[in-house]
Short mmCIF file of C-alpha atoms (C1' of nucleotides) in Angstrom, two decimals:
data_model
loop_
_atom_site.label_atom_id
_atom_site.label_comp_id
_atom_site.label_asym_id
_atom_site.label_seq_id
_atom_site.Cartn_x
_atom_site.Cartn_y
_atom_site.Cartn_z
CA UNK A 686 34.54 101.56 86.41
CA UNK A 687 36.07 101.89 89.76
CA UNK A 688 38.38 104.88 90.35
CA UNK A 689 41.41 102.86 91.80
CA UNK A 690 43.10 99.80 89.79
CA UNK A 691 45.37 96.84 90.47
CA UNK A 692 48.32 96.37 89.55
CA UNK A 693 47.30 93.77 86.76
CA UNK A 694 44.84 96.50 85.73
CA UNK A 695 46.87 99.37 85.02
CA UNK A 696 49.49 96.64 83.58
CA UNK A 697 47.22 95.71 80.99
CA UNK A 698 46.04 99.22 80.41
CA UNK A 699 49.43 100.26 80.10
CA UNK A 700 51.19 97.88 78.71
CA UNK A 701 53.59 97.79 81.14
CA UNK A 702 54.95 94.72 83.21
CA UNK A 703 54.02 94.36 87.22
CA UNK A 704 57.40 94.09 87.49
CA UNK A 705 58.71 97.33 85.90
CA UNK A 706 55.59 99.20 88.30
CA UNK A 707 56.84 98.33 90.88
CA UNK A 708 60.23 98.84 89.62
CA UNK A 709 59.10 102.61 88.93
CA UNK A 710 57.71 102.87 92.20
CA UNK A 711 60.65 101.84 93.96
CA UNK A 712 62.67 104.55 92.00
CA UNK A 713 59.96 107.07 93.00
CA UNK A 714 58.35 107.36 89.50
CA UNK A 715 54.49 106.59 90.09
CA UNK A 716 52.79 105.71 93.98
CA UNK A 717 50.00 103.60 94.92
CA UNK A 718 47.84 103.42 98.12
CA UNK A 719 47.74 100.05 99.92
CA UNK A 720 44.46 98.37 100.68
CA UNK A 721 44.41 96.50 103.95
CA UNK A 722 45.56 93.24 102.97
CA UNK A 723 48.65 95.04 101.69
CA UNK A 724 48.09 95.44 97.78
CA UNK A 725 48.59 98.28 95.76
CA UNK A 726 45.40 100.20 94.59
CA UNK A 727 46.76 102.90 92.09
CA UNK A 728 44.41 105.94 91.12
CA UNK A 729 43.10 106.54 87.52
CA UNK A 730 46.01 109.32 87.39
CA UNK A 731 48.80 107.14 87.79
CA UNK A 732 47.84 105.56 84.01
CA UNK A 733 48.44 108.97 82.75
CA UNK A 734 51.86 109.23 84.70
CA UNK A 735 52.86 105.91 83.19
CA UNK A 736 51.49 107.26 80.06
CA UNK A 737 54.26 110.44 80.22
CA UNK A 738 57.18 107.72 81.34
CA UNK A 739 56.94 105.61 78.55
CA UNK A 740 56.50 108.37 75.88
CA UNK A 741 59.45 109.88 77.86
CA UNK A 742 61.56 106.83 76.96
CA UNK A 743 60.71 107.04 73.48
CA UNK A 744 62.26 110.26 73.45
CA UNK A 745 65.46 108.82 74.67
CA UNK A 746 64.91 110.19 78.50
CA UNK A 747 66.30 108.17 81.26
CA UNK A 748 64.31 106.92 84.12
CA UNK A 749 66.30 109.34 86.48
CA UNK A 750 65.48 112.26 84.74
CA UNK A 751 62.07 111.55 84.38
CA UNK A 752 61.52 111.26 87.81
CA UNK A 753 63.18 114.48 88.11
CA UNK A 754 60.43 116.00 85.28
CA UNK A 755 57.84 114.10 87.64
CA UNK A 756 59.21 115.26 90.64
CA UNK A 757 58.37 119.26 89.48
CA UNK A 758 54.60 118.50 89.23
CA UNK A 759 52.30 119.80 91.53
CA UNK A 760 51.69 117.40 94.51
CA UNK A 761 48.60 119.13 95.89
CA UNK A 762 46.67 118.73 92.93
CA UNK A 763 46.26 116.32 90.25
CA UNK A 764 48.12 118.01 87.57
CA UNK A 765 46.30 119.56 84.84
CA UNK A 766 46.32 119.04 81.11
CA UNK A 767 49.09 122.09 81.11
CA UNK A 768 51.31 120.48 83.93
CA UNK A 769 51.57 117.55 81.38
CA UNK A 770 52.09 119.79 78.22
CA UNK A 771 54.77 121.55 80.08
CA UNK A 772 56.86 118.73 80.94
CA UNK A 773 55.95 117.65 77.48
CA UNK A 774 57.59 120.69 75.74
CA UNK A 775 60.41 120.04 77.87
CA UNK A 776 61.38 117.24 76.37
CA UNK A 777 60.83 118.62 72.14
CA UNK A 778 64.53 119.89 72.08
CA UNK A 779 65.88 116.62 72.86
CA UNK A 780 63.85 114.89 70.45
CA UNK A 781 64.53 117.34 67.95
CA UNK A 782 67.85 117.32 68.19
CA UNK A 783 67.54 113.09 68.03
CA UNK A 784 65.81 113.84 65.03
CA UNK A 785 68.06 115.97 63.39
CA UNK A 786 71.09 113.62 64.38
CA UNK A 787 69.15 110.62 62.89
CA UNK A 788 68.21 112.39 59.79
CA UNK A 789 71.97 114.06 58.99
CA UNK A 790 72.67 110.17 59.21
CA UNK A 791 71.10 108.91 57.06
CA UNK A 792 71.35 111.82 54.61
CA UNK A 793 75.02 111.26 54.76
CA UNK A 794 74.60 107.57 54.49
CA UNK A 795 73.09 107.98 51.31
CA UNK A 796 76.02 110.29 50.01
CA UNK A 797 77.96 107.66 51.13
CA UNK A 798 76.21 105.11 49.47
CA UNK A 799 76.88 107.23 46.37
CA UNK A 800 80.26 107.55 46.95
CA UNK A 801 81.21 104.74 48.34
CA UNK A 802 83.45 105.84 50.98
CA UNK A 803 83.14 105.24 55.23
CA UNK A 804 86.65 106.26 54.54
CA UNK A 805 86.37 108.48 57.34
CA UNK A 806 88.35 111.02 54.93
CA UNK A 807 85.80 113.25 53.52
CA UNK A 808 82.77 112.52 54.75
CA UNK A 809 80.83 114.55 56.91
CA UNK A 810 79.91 111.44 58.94
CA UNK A 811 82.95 111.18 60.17
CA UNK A 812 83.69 114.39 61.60
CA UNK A 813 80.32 116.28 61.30
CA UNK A 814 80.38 120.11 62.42
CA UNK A 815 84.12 119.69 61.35
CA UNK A 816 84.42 119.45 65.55
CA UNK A 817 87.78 117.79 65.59
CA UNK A 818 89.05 120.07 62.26
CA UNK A 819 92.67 121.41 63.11
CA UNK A 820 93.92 118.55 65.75
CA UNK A 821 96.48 117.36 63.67
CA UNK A 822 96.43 115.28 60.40
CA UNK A 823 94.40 112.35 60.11
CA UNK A 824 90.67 111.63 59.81
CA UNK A 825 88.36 110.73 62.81
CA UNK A 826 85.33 109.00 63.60
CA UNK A 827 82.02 110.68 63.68
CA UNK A 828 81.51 110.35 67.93
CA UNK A 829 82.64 112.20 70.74
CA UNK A 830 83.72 109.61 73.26
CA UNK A 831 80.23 108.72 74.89
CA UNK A 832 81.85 109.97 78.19
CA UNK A 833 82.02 113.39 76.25
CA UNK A 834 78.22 113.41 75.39
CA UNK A 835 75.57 112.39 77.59
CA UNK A 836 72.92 112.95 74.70
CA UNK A 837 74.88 110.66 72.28
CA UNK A 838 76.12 108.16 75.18
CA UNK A 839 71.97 107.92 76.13
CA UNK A 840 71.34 107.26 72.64
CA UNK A 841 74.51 104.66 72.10
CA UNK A 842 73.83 102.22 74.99
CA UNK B 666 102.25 106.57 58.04
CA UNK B 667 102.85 103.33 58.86
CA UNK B 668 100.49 100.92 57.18
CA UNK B 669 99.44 99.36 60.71
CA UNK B 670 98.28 100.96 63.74
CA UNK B 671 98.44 100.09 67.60
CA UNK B 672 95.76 100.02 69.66
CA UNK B 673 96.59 103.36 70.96
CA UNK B 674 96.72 104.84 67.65
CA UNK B 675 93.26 103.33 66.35
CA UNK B 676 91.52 104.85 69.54
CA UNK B 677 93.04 107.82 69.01
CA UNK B 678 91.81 108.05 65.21
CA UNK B 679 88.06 106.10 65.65
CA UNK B 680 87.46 108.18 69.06
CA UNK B 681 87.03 104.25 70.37
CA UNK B 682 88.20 103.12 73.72
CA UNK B 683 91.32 100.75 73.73
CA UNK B 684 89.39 98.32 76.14
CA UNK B 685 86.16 98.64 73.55
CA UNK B 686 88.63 98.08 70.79
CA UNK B 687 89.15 94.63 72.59
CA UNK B 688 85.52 93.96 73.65
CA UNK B 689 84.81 94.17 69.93
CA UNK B 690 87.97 92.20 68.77
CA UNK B 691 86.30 89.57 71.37
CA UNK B 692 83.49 89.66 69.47
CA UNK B 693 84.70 88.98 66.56
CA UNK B 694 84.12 92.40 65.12
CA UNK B 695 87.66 93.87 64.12
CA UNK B 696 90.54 91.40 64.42
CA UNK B 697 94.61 92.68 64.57
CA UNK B 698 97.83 90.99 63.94
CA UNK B 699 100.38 90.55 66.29
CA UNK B 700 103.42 91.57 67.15
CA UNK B 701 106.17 89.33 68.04
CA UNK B 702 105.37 90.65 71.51
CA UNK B 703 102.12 89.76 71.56
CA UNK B 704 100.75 93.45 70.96
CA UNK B 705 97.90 93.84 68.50
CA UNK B 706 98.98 95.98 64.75
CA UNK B 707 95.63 96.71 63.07
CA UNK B 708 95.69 97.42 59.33
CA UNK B 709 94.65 100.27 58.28
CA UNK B 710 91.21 98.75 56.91
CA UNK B 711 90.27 98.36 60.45
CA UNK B 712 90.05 101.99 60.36
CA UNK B 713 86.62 101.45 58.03
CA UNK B 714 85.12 98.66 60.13
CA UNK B 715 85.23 100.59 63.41
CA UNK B 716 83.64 103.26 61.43
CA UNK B 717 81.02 100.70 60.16
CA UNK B 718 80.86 99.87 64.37
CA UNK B 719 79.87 103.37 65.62
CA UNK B 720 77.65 104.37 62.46
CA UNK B 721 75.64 101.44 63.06
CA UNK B 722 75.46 101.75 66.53
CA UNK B 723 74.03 105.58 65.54
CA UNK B 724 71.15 103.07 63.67
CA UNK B 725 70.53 101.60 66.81
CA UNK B 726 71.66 98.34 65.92
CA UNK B 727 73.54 95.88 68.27
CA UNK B 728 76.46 94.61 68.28
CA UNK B 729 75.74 91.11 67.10
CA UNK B 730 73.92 92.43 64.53
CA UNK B 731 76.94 94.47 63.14
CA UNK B 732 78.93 91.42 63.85
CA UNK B 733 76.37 89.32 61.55
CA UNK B 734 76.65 92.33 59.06
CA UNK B 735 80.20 92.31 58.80
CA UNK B 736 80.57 88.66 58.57
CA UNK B 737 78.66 89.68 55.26
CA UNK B 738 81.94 90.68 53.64
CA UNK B 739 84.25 89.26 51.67
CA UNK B 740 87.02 87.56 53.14
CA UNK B 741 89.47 86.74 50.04
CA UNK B 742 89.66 90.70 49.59
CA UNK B 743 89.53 93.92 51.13
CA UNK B 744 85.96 95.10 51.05
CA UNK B 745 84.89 97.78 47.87
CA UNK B 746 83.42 100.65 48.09
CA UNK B 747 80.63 99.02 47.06
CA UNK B 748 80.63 96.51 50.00
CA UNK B 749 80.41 98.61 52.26
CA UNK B 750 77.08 101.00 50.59
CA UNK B 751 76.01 97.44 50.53
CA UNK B 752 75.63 96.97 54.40
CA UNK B 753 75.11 100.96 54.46
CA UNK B 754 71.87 100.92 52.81
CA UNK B 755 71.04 97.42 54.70
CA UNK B 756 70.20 99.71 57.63
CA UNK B 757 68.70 102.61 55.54
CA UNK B 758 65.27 101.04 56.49
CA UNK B 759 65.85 100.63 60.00
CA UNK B 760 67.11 104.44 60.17
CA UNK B 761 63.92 105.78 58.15
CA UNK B 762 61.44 103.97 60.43
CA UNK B 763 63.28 105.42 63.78
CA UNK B 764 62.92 108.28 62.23
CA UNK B 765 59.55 108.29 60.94
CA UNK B 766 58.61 106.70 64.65
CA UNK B 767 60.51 109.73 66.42
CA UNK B 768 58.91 112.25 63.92
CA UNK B 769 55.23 111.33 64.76
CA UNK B 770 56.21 111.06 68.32
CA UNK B 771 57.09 114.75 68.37
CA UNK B 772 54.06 115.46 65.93
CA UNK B 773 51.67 114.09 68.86
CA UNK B 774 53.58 115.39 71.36
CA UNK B 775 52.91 119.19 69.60
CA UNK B 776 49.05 117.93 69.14
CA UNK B 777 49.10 117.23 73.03
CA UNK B 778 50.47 119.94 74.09
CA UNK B 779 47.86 121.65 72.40
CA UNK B 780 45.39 119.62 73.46
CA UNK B 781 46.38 119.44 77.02
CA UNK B 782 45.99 115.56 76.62
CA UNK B 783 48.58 112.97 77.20
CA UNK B 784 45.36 111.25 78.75
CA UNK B 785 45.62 107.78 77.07
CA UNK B 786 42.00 108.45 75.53
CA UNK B 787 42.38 110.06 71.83
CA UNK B 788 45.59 110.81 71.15
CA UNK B 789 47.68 109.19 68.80
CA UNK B 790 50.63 108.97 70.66
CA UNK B 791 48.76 106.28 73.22
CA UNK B 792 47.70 104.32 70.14
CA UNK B 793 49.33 104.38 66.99
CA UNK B 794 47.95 102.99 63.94
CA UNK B 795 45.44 101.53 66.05
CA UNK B 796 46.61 98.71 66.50
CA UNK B 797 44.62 98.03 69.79
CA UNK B 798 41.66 98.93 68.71
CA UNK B 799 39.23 96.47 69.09
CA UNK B 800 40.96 94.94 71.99
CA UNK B 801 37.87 95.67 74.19
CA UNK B 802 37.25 99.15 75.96
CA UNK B 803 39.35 101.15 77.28
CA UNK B 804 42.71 102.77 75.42
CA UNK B 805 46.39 101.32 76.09
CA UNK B 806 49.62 103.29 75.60
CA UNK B 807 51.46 103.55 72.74
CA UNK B 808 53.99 100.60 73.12
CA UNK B 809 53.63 97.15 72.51
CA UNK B 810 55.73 95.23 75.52
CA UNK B 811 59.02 95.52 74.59
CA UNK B 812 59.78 91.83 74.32
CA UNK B 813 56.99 91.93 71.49
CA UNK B 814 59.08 94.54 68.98
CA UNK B 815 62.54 93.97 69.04
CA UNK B 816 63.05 97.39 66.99
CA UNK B 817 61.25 99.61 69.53
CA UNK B 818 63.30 97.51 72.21
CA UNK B 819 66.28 98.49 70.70
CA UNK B 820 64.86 102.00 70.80
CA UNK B 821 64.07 102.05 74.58
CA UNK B 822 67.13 100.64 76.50
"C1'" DG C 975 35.18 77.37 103.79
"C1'" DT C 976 38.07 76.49 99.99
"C1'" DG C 977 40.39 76.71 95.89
"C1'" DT C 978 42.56 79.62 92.59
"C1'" DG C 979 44.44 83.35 90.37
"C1'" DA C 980 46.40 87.74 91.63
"C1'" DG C 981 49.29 90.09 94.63
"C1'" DT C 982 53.44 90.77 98.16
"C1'" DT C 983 58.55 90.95 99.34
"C1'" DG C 984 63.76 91.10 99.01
"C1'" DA C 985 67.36 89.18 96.73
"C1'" DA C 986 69.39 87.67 92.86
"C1'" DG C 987 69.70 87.28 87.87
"C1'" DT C 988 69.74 89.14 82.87
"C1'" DG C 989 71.47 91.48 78.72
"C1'" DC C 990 74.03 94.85 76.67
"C1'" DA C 991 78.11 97.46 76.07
"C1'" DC C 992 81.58 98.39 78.05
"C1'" DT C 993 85.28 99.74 81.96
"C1'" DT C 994 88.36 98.73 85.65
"C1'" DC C 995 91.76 96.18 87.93
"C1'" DA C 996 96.03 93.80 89.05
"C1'" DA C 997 99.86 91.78 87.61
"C1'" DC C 998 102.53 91.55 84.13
"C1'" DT C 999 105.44 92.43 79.45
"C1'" DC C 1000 106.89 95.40 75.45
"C1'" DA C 1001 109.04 99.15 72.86
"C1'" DA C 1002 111.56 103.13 72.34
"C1'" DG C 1003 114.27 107.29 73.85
"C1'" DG C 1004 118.23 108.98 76.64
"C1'" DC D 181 120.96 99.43 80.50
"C1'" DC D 182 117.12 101.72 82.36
"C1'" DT D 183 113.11 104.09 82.72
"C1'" DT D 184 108.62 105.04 81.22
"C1'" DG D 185 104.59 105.00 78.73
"C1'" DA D 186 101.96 101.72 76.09
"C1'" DG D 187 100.28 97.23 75.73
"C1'" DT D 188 98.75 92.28 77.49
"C1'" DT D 189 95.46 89.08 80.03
"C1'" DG D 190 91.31 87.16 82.51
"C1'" DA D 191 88.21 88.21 85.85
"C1'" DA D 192 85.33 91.15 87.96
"C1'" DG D 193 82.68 95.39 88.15
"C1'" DT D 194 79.32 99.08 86.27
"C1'" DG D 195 74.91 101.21 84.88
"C1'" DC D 196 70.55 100.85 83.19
"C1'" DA D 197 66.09 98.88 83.02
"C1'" DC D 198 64.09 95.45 84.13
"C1'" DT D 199 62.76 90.16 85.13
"C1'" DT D 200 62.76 86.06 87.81
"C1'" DC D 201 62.42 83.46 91.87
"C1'" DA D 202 60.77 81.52 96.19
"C1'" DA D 203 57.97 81.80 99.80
"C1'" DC D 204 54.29 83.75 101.17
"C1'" DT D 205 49.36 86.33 101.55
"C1'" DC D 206 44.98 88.26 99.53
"C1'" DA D 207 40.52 88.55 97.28
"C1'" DC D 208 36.78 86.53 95.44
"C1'" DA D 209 33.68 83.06 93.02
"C1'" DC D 210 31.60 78.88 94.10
#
DNA sequence: GTGTGAGTTGAAGTGCACTTCAACTCAAGG
DNA sequence: CCTTGAGTTGAAGTGCACTTCAACTCACAC
């Protein structure tokens, strides 16, 4: 069990490509040391960084921001079990809020189904929170412009 | 209330860009008359497509996929009530296992931050279902490549 | 020592869902 | 008529998250 891996090591343990390591790497996401013939010798600690990125992903982060979650770790240590539940929490409003998006969904795709109407007259998936109520007459469509919303936009590309 | 819209008036009413409006009219998605100008007049049952268009999108399902879903419909007729619960409830399963897959995720992310974990070892969240085990030692995260599930892919871009 | 599989780089390519641009035409009010 | 805002086109550009490629070097078992 040595205390450093390849870069085909931590792929496999990962599950993620070479390719997308080193992409993170170049965007600042995870570092490696370099052995002398060049090659990238991560330690055991990186697997638990690329561990929080793709988890982070699930949640419908972007690689940007976490890098920017990364970026508020401690550098002189090797962050603790709380450093990771902190950045952790961070991210349980936006994946609540996913949640409860998803779930009004399909809630209101079932009354829909019941009703039969997408008509984008009465249903509340077409103007949920009654956001756009009182712009003039006429029905609209359930989205903000994705330029409106960053959470919806992340979750519409 | 005329019983065709412009461009500018469908954007206005489906909160949809006029140059998406075209991208999806390119791909077959919507389709519009024409004016003896040359300018596109949508019927008003465009109004329900485009809504079909961004709902789905919601899903998490691409565009050629909604394009394959539409093709679905009747052409002789303008599409029931009933067609459209039809595709509806043809994503209802897709919907309940994002959800289901964003629930747990949150679920082990509240274990782990109890647990201080996150460490690729025991919890869940690096292995669900198991569906490693037995792989040899050592634990892998939680996704399969992305090029292996096509419905997490979706999930992750 | 030598072969082989694993690793290195920068540059370019991919797929999706659009947006932007330039150059042009249309439609409607004054 | 004329202006002006809305619409038209094809081609190119954007942002994200990677992947692929070519040309090369490294590490290690035999």
């Amino acid at each position: 069990m040595p205390d450093s891996l390849t870069i085909g090591e931590l792929s496999a343990r990962s599950g993620v490509a070479p390719s997308a390591l080193r992409y993170y790497e170049r965007l600042g996401l995870i570092r490696a040391d370099r052995t002398g013939g060049n090659q990238r010798r991560y330690a055991r600690a990186e697997l638990r960084r690329v561990a929080f990125i793709r988890i982070s992903q699930q949640v419908g982060v972007s690689l940007d921001e976490i890098r920017a979650a990364l970026d508020s770790l401690p550098e002189a240590r090797t962050p603790s079990p709380q450093d990771w539940a902190r950045l952790s929490a961070s991210w349980r409003n936006r994946l609540d809020e996913r949640i409860r998006l998803l779930t009004r969904l399909r809630d209101d795709l079932d009354g829909c189904i019941g009703c039969g109407c997408l008509s984008l007259q009465r249903c509340t998936l077409n103007n949920p929170e009654d956001t756009l109520a009182g712009e003039g007459p006429g029905a609209r469509l359930v989205l903000p412009r994705p330029t409106d919303d960053p959470t919806l936009a992340s979750s519409l590309n």
